[in-house]
């Protein structure tokens, strides 16, 4: 897995173990020997990174000879224009330098205070060899996961849980049953814990300083800085949203010749595409789906008629027979057990489309930001998460449901696990207690828990091939969004009001019409066009299509048979030491739960490597 890692010794007697431990960590992060890598050990600290599969040089390891500073970058980082100009002038630098190449100068000139000049999705490590100062920080929303282990002897961090396990420096490796329960109940862990005891996820907007055998952790930004008490006018609000999306997309276009972007039958990808007409030569569209699925047929029609370069990726029977099993295993292992085999098509497709570009511009989180009507429970946000928010994060109702869920009895029968979960839920309630409304608490959950734990984990699972960027999670877009009258802060939480649905539809229509109106006429996966929402005849068509859709079930990603295929692999696993596992095989054998089956596979693989 492309990313960063490091070890900081808190005890001088353990310094000699760092080089070999770091070598093992990097070996576990790479998926092949050709990926560029770097590592360095300096007294009590060691650090390194793995670059993308397609890279011929390690462009995310930057050594600045003038400042004697190493910078390691995981993800994408951008500098605001005013700061960029100031730094270039201050140090008499070339204007051709990429933003990430300027980070050592920012650190030298501003010290720790430069972080709020950055945007993007990233984890960054900086080491100044002259003054022996090390600095680790993540982005405002903590989109890309960064894991750490902190003991009396070491502070270890990595972009992948298994890299920390491979270091050999953990005192003891045990599964965290409470975290497994969180994942099975909510679809991901909602606390900062992971499936391995004592390995945690770095909280968003955190900076860590390493100095003189001490580790200091501070927060540099709070989500409520975005919140407004009163929105701008409707006219101003539209301009804020439109400018916010346009500006965020412009960042990714600046230093890249070719960009992959998905075109599906949905509204968010259509919206993203509407901002790309003027840069058609830089854009390569793709979609993935079963033969004749809407995401293939609609995308093909749009791409041909609008003259975009387009690649369909078919999830056909050949894919299932030839590729599915091995890529499903990789999906689970590369995501530290957080993605299940029904998400295999993402890794399969990303690997194929990344040959020409290391950027994937997507519309993820567009629904969550722009649509403020009734929220339907799904894998992204479960009904239990929605209930937790609706109950003002009081844990009693959720704990009662967990105890009564017979499918979880193999974990919930342990009273200590329930007690631990209650403490974690109470802690989350405490984290949001300073927020004044349920709407603010909803956005806290969405942006700081749901976004990194679901979408960030997915992006991290395929970042050996490319980086995922969405304008809807860019901090500059969010600053505009929360000022606008389209922000959900100004409406009742989880309302089903038709007026709000209409407002959302009008926003999509107006944004696309302003930027690329031809796209409004093409059918979406809902069976009607976006343009239909603005006419009487169109609305009649919508009603008919909604009725038909309720009657027809389409297996768009060819996943109906994947449970049988993957469970056959589970049956062939060595079942030695089953009693030591937190999930027993008999429970999995009788289950159709993709999350449980996948998590069992990950637990089994980790146990065989590090616990057996």
XYZ file of C-alpha atoms in Angstrom:
612
model
C 0.000 0.000 0.000
C 1.341 3.398 -0.958
C 1.726 5.615 2.079
C 4.004 6.643 4.926
C 5.292 5.050 8.111
C 7.667 5.794 10.943
C 9.029 4.778 14.340
C 10.012 7.086 17.180
C 11.892 5.474 20.037
C 10.956 6.721 23.474
C 13.728 4.685 25.111
C 17.350 4.894 23.986
C 17.959 1.192 24.644
C 15.522 0.319 21.825
C 17.088 2.447 19.087
C 18.973 -0.489 17.514
C 15.722 -2.244 16.625
C 14.448 0.577 14.404
C 16.161 -0.212 11.030
C 14.976 -3.814 10.794
C 11.506 -2.930 12.078
C 11.160 -0.153 9.512
C 12.331 -2.463 6.738
C 9.618 -4.986 7.685
C 6.978 -2.250 7.748
C 7.832 -1.007 4.275
C 7.924 -4.560 2.954
C 4.374 -5.071 4.126
C 3.139 -1.779 2.664
C 4.396 -2.432 -0.883
C 2.402 -4.716 -3.172
C 5.335 -5.309 -5.523
C 9.096 -4.832 -5.606
C 8.963 -2.158 -8.320
C 7.190 0.455 -6.226
C 9.634 3.272 -5.383
C 10.391 3.396 -1.674
C 12.483 5.409 0.734
C 13.536 4.971 4.322
C 15.926 6.671 6.700
C 17.017 6.187 10.303
C 18.459 9.077 12.291
C 19.312 8.296 15.920
C 15.994 7.517 17.630
C 13.703 8.049 14.673
C 13.069 6.107 11.468
C 10.660 6.924 8.671
C 9.847 5.934 5.104
C 7.286 5.796 2.333
C 6.023 3.737 -0.583
C 5.080 5.444 -3.846
C 2.479 4.400 -6.448
C 2.844 1.308 -8.640
C 2.935 3.442 -11.798
C 5.675 5.770 -10.457
C 9.219 5.532 -11.757
C 10.503 7.993 -9.157
C 9.428 8.564 -5.579
C 7.790 11.957 -6.024
C 6.164 11.872 -2.589
C 9.493 11.793 -0.778
C 10.960 15.281 -0.994
C 14.437 16.076 0.312
C 15.235 19.774 0.436
C 19.011 20.064 0.515
C 18.933 23.800 1.238
C 16.857 23.334 4.396
C 18.110 19.814 5.195
C 14.507 18.691 5.473
C 12.722 15.474 4.490
C 9.013 15.585 3.651
C 6.901 12.451 3.124
C 3.413 12.838 1.687
C 0.530 10.392 1.609
C -2.238 11.691 -0.653
C -2.817 15.088 -2.247
C -1.915 18.445 -0.723
C -2.565 21.968 -2.038
C -1.418 25.398 -0.859
C -3.646 28.473 -1.090
C -2.571 30.891 -3.803
C -1.664 33.819 -1.561
C 0.614 31.681 0.589
C 2.163 30.117 -2.490
C 3.031 33.521 -3.965
C 4.472 34.724 -0.665
C 6.709 31.664 -0.251
C 7.956 31.787 -3.840
C 8.867 35.439 -3.400
C 10.402 34.937 0.059
C 12.763 32.174 -1.109
C 13.157 33.289 -4.755
C 11.768 30.004 -6.056
C 10.563 28.875 -9.459
C 6.829 29.179 -10.049
C 6.922 25.720 -11.672
C 7.354 23.924 -8.353
C 4.415 21.762 -7.284
C 2.627 22.696 -4.082
C 4.032 19.707 -2.217
C 7.580 20.802 -3.073
C 6.950 24.056 -1.207
C 6.037 22.411 2.097
C 9.630 22.434 3.481
C 9.778 26.190 2.872
C 6.391 26.697 4.523
C 7.587 24.756 7.541
C 10.808 26.748 7.700
C 9.096 30.140 7.343
C 5.866 29.713 9.310
C 6.757 26.893 11.682
C 3.782 24.783 12.785
C 1.312 27.518 11.846
C 1.407 26.804 8.123
C -1.065 23.899 8.274
C -4.201 25.995 7.803
C -2.798 27.218 4.481
C -3.215 23.667 3.142
C -6.129 21.810 1.634
C -6.589 18.356 0.149
C -6.560 14.811 1.537
C -3.225 13.949 3.088
C -0.979 12.704 5.849
C 2.375 14.505 5.986
C 5.587 13.781 7.888
C 8.411 16.350 8.090
C 11.878 15.865 9.558
C 14.469 18.605 9.826
C 17.775 16.815 10.155
C 19.685 19.879 11.381
C 17.545 20.618 14.438
C 16.292 17.019 14.822
C 12.674 18.151 14.768
C 9.950 15.821 13.459
C 6.359 16.739 12.719
C 3.396 14.549 11.667
C -0.064 15.828 10.745
C -3.183 14.944 8.780
C -5.818 16.937 6.901
C -8.709 18.920 8.362
C -11.170 16.026 7.974
C -8.651 13.194 8.390
C -9.984 11.599 5.199
C -7.058 9.204 4.633
C -6.639 6.937 7.668
C -3.358 7.005 9.566
C -2.840 4.385 12.261
C -0.605 4.581 15.304
C 0.620 2.528 18.252
C 1.888 4.343 21.359
C 3.650 2.435 24.154
C 6.250 3.349 26.761
C 8.965 2.370 24.287
C 7.706 3.471 20.855
C 5.394 5.664 18.885
C 4.755 3.897 15.549
C 2.604 5.228 12.706
C 1.633 3.849 9.298
C -0.921 4.140 6.519
C -1.746 0.470 7.022
C -2.484 -1.458 10.217
C -0.546 -4.500 9.086
C 2.639 -2.440 8.706
C 2.543 -1.755 12.448
C 1.989 -5.447 13.169
C 4.909 -6.340 10.899
C 7.257 -4.026 12.803
C 7.601 -6.657 15.532
C 7.668 -3.898 18.154
C 4.218 -4.339 19.675
C 4.335 -5.904 23.121
C 1.308 -8.066 22.362
C -1.035 -8.473 19.391
C -4.683 -9.079 20.255
C -7.938 -8.570 18.402
C -10.232 -5.867 19.759
C -13.644 -7.525 19.981
C -15.391 -4.256 20.761
C -14.109 -2.752 17.504
C -15.249 -5.832 15.592
C -18.681 -5.340 17.132
C -18.718 -1.682 16.082
C -17.888 -2.643 12.511
C -20.519 -5.365 12.300
C -23.230 -3.185 13.842
C -22.511 0.230 12.281
C -20.650 -1.028 9.119
C -17.407 0.567 10.394
C -15.815 1.432 13.713
C -17.226 4.749 14.891
C -14.626 5.179 17.633
C -10.911 5.880 17.105
C -10.085 2.248 17.859
C -9.298 -0.469 15.324
C -9.684 -4.238 15.165
C -6.282 -4.592 16.871
C -5.985 -3.582 20.514
C -3.808 -0.509 21.118
C -3.685 0.486 17.442
C -5.768 3.606 16.938
C -6.760 5.904 14.092
C -5.328 9.398 14.204
C -8.087 11.912 14.832
C -8.666 14.546 12.164
C -6.727 17.852 12.211
C -4.074 16.456 14.527
C -0.418 17.439 14.592
C 2.199 15.425 16.479
C 5.615 16.738 17.445
C 8.506 14.410 18.255
C 11.244 15.916 20.388
C 13.635 14.660 23.084
C 11.886 11.314 23.607
C 8.509 13.007 23.974
C 5.407 12.917 21.807
C 3.070 15.931 21.868
C -0.320 15.688 20.191
C -2.498 18.765 19.518
C -5.495 19.718 17.384
C -5.131 22.621 14.960
C -8.745 23.008 13.748
C -12.332 22.381 14.882
C -15.283 21.525 12.659
C -17.489 24.172 14.264
C -15.307 26.834 12.665
C -17.349 26.074 9.544
C -20.743 26.484 11.181
C -22.741 29.659 10.582
C -25.749 31.005 12.448
C -27.354 32.626 9.417
C -27.074 31.703 5.726
C -26.378 34.000 2.815
C -29.155 34.973 0.394
C -30.329 32.417 -2.166
C -28.529 34.209 -5.021
C -25.294 34.503 -3.068
C -25.643 30.901 -1.884
C -25.790 29.550 -5.414
C -22.663 31.488 -6.331
C -20.892 30.123 -3.248
C -21.726 26.505 -4.168
C -20.852 26.948 -7.844
C -17.591 28.767 -7.121
C -16.709 26.265 -4.388
C -17.011 23.247 -6.700
C -15.238 25.024 -9.562
C -12.341 26.176 -7.375
C -11.909 22.751 -5.775
C -11.801 21.010 -9.166
C -9.319 23.579 -10.489
C -6.791 22.480 -7.859
C -6.619 18.971 -9.229
C -6.409 20.159 -12.849
C -3.442 22.435 -12.186
C -0.506 20.006 -12.283
C -1.975 16.976 -14.037
C -2.160 16.187 -17.748
C -4.733 13.388 -17.511
C -7.456 12.787 -14.953
C -9.684 9.755 -14.537
C -13.251 10.501 -13.559
C -16.183 8.137 -13.261
C -19.396 8.669 -15.184
C -22.259 6.688 -13.746
C -26.007 6.890 -14.072
C -26.135 9.055 -10.963
C -26.417 12.790 -10.438
C -23.131 13.519 -8.678
C -20.894 12.249 -11.479
C -23.043 14.217 -13.971
C -22.523 17.317 -11.855
C -18.745 16.818 -11.712
C -18.640 16.297 -15.486
C -20.438 19.596 -16.034
C -17.335 21.431 -14.797
C -15.007 19.589 -17.197
C -16.235 20.517 -20.670
C -13.433 23.048 -21.210
C -10.727 20.506 -20.347
C -11.974 17.516 -22.355
C -8.477 16.689 -23.519
C -7.388 16.108 -19.923
C -10.309 13.889 -18.993
C -10.640 10.134 -19.321
C -14.075 8.832 -18.348
C -14.735 5.340 -17.106
C -17.563 3.393 -15.560
C -17.911 -0.109 -14.219
C -20.914 -2.359 -14.078
C -22.624 -5.513 -15.261
C -23.342 -5.844 -18.977
C -26.280 -3.608 -19.960
C -26.379 -1.972 -16.521
C -27.317 1.748 -16.391
C -23.796 2.749 -15.334
C -22.443 1.221 -18.554
C -25.169 2.080 -21.052
C -25.856 5.636 -19.895
C -22.170 6.485 -19.524
C -21.443 5.138 -23.007
C -24.182 7.256 -24.562
C -23.063 10.459 -22.819
C -19.388 9.900 -23.645
C -20.035 9.206 -27.341
C -22.392 12.103 -27.926
C -20.338 14.603 -25.904
C -17.025 13.317 -27.328
C -15.223 12.299 -24.164
C -12.612 9.550 -24.025
C -14.341 6.670 -22.258
C -13.507 3.176 -21.033
C -16.248 0.761 -19.905
C -15.129 -1.856 -17.375
C -17.454 -4.829 -17.547
C -18.149 -6.858 -14.431
C -19.087 -9.919 -16.447
C -18.847 -13.655 -15.858
C -15.231 -13.678 -17.034
C -14.436 -11.148 -14.300
C -16.122 -13.334 -11.700
C -14.371 -16.512 -12.855
C -10.940 -15.082 -13.627
C -10.336 -12.149 -11.292
C -12.892 -11.844 -8.532
C -11.487 -14.115 -5.815
C -7.918 -12.786 -5.748
C -8.993 -9.155 -5.991
C -11.623 -9.718 -3.287
C -8.889 -10.985 -0.974
C -6.762 -7.945 -1.807
C -9.707 -5.617 -1.187
C -10.122 -7.003 2.321
C -6.434 -7.172 3.217
C -5.470 -3.757 1.829
C -8.313 -2.111 3.723
C -7.330 -3.714 7.052
C -10.562 -5.679 6.993
C -12.820 -2.637 6.652
C -14.021 -3.292 3.070
C -15.956 -6.407 2.146
C -15.814 -8.551 -0.992
C -18.865 -6.821 -2.478
C -16.622 -3.757 -2.965
C -14.148 -5.731 -5.107
C -15.185 -4.011 -8.333
C -13.647 -0.746 -7.095
C -10.142 -2.160 -6.775
C -10.570 -4.138 -10.002
C -11.585 -1.011 -11.920
C -9.125 1.407 -10.333
C -6.206 -0.862 -11.204
C -7.307 -0.869 -14.845
C -7.865 2.857 -15.256
C -4.767 4.076 -13.400
C -2.250 3.325 -16.153
C -2.564 6.807 -17.671
C -3.134 8.886 -14.552
C -2.641 8.726 -10.801
C -5.697 10.933 -10.137
C -9.281 9.749 -9.747
C -11.679 12.709 -9.594
C -14.905 11.457 -8.069
C -18.217 12.766 -6.785
C -18.121 10.981 -3.436
C -19.954 12.733 -0.636
C -21.933 14.855 -3.081
C -25.148 13.241 -1.852
C -24.178 13.848 1.758
C -23.432 17.529 1.184
C -25.998 18.666 -1.367
C -29.036 16.510 -0.584
C -30.688 17.517 2.660
C -33.970 15.578 2.539
C -34.814 12.227 4.147
C -31.785 9.950 4.642
C -32.258 6.319 3.690
C -30.224 3.815 5.743
C -27.603 1.950 3.734
C -24.070 0.575 4.017
C -22.720 4.136 4.030
C -24.766 5.150 7.070
C -26.681 2.401 8.849
C -30.064 2.730 10.476
C -28.318 2.359 13.825
C -26.051 5.326 13.119
C -29.070 7.403 12.137
C -30.841 6.346 15.303
C -27.799 7.187 17.426
C -27.817 10.710 15.985
C -31.595 11.059 16.394
C -31.274 10.012 20.061
C -28.716 12.778 20.634
C -25.966 10.147 20.853
C -27.440 8.593 24.007
C -26.257 4.962 23.939
C -29.108 3.210 25.782
C -31.315 2.395 22.779
C -28.380 1.260 20.635
C -26.955 -0.948 23.384
C -30.347 -2.567 23.870
C -30.589 -3.397 20.159
C -27.070 -4.780 20.077
C -27.778 -7.080 23.013
C -30.928 -8.368 21.295
C -29.269 -8.979 17.923
C -28.849 -12.755 17.834
C -26.480 -12.627 14.870
C -23.966 -10.820 17.136
C -24.345 -13.097 20.146
C -20.907 -14.654 19.553
C -19.451 -11.279 20.630
C -22.171 -9.693 22.754
C -22.285 -12.665 25.117
C -19.106 -11.181 26.584
C -20.322 -8.542 29.066
C -16.936 -6.811 29.060
C -17.312 -6.071 25.339
C -20.700 -4.414 25.962
C -19.256 -2.390 28.833
C -16.389 -1.233 26.628
C -18.756 -0.279 23.827
C -20.859 1.737 26.241
C -17.753 3.680 27.302
C -16.909 4.401 23.678
C -20.427 5.596 22.874
C -20.408 7.807 25.950
C -17.066 9.222 24.802
C -18.506 10.079 21.383
C -21.470 11.732 23.081
C -19.004 13.789 25.084
C -17.157 14.772 21.888
C -20.332 16.290 20.417
C -21.758 17.693 23.655
C -20.439 21.206 22.933
C -22.477 21.356 19.708
C -25.820 23.055 20.199
C -28.142 21.379 17.662
C -28.817 17.916 16.302
C -28.021 19.266 12.831
C -24.502 20.249 13.936
C -24.034 16.846 15.558
C -25.176 15.162 12.338
C -22.466 16.943 10.365
C -19.921 15.999 13.011
C -20.820 12.339 12.490
C -20.918 12.624 8.718
C -17.658 14.519 8.212
C -15.471 13.255 11.043
C -16.661 9.650 11.440
C -18.610 8.484 8.386
C -16.361 10.164 5.790
C -12.960 8.808 6.922
C -14.181 5.464 8.255
C -16.174 4.517 5.151
C -15.030 6.544 2.148
C -11.488 7.180 3.398
C -10.926 3.508 4.115
C -12.067 2.669 0.581
C -9.771 5.258 -1.023
C -6.903 3.982 1.105
C -7.492 0.418 -0.106
C -6.683 1.273 -3.728
C -4.125 4.070 -3.319
C -1.332 1.894 -4.684
C -2.786 2.860 -8.050
C -4.191 6.368 -7.745
C -5.391 9.083 -5.395
C -9.087 9.776 -4.943
C -10.130 13.419 -4.890
C -13.635 14.810 -4.504
C -14.458 18.528 -4.518
C -17.256 17.911 -2.023
C -14.806 17.142 0.780
C -12.359 19.924 -0.020
C -12.086 22.299 2.937
C -12.474 25.371 0.694
C -15.717 24.014 -0.772
C -16.999 23.268 2.729
C -16.298 26.834 3.838
C -18.584 28.012 1.037
C -21.181 25.309 1.580
C -21.739 26.057 5.258
C -22.368 29.742 4.469
C -25.038 28.910 1.912
C -28.788 28.528 2.302
C -28.408 25.006 0.842
C -26.623 23.791 3.970
C -28.567 21.302 6.067
C -27.734 23.181 9.264
C -30.636 25.500 8.506
C -33.294 22.782 8.114
C -34.717 20.096 10.422
C -32.555 16.979 10.684
C -33.627 14.089 8.430
C -36.751 15.830 7.169
C -38.839 14.209 4.460
C -40.299 17.519 3.304
C -41.012 17.640 -0.431
C -39.953 21.291 -0.431
C -36.412 20.302 0.530
C -36.259 17.575 -2.116
C -37.372 20.130 -4.661
C -34.741 22.589 -3.472
C -32.002 19.975 -3.910
C -33.229 19.032 -7.386
C -33.302 22.670 -8.462
C -29.753 23.152 -7.193
C -28.416 20.250 -9.291
C -30.351 21.477 -12.335
C -29.101 25.023 -12.019
C -25.472 24.038 -11.423
C -25.391 21.727 -14.453
C -27.328 24.195 -16.597
C -24.858 26.959 -15.716
C -21.820 24.865 -16.657
C -22.840 22.260 -19.266
C -26.607 22.319 -19.979
C -26.529 19.494 -22.563
C -25.977 17.003 -19.726
C -29.424 17.684 -18.295
C -31.174 15.834 -21.130
C -29.529 12.426 -20.695
C -31.346 9.750 -18.743
C -30.059 8.875 -15.261
C -30.129 5.517 -13.476
C -33.468 6.569 -11.999
C -35.029 6.151 -15.444
C -35.568 9.839 -16.110
C -33.383 12.836 -16.942
C -32.475 15.681 -14.614
C -34.266 17.971 -17.059
C -37.512 16.045 -16.420
C -37.649 17.473 -12.906
C -38.410 20.923 -14.354
C -41.540 20.206 -16.423
C -45.029 18.794 -15.896
C -44.558 16.090 -18.560
C -41.203 15.243 -17.057
C -42.664 14.893 -13.574
C -45.310 12.479 -14.929
C -42.462 10.445 -16.439
C -40.676 10.507 -13.076
C -43.723 9.132 -11.264
C -44.008 6.305 -13.814
C -40.306 5.478 -13.579
C -40.361 5.430 -9.788
C -43.242 2.944 -9.924
C -41.388 0.753 -12.437
C -38.138 0.900 -10.477
C -39.880 -0.442 -7.381
C -40.836 -3.485 -9.467
C -37.462 -4.152 -11.079
C -34.305 -5.241 -9.279
C -31.065 -4.798 -11.237
C -27.805 -6.411 -10.166
C -25.743 -3.485 -11.466
C -22.387 -4.760 -10.215
C -22.919 -8.507 -10.684
C -22.704 -9.239 -6.956
C -25.556 -11.727 -6.455
C -23.292 -14.781 -6.659
C -20.232 -13.317 -4.957
C -21.201 -14.549 -1.495
C -21.207 -18.154 -2.654
C -17.925 -17.657 -4.506
C -16.158 -16.092 -1.548
C -17.556 -18.453 1.082
C -16.065 -21.330 -0.893
C -12.676 -19.723 -0.244
C -13.421 -19.426 3.462
C -14.156 -23.139 3.658
C -10.721 -23.893 2.238
C -8.889 -21.871 4.894
C -6.743 -23.692 7.421
C -8.906 -23.810 10.560
C -6.086 -24.328 13.040
C -6.416 -22.392 16.307
C -10.075 -21.524 15.700
C -10.564 -21.190 19.455
C -8.171 -18.226 19.510
C -10.211 -16.234 16.979
C -12.841 -13.656 18.003
C -15.109 -14.897 15.172
C -15.709 -18.627 14.906
C -16.057 -20.449 11.612
C -19.451 -21.992 12.387
C -20.965 -18.533 12.814
C -19.577 -17.482 9.444
C -20.559 -20.737 7.735
C -24.237 -20.114 8.423
C -24.171 -16.406 7.566
C -24.890 -14.422 4.412
C -23.510 -11.198 5.942
C -20.740 -9.946 3.627
C -19.262 -7.790 6.387
C -18.988 -10.741 8.777
C -17.595 -13.133 6.162
C -14.966 -10.616 5.036
C -14.000 -9.669 8.562
C -13.523 -13.336 9.410
C -11.180 -13.707 6.444
C -9.102 -10.738 7.602
C -9.000 -11.930 11.202
C -7.926 -15.400 10.054
C -5.138 -14.065 7.837
C -3.821 -11.740 10.550
C -3.947 -14.507 13.160
C -1.999 -16.887 10.921
C 0.712 -14.273 10.280
C 1.129 -12.602 13.650
C -0.593 -14.554 16.407
C -0.410 -18.249 15.491
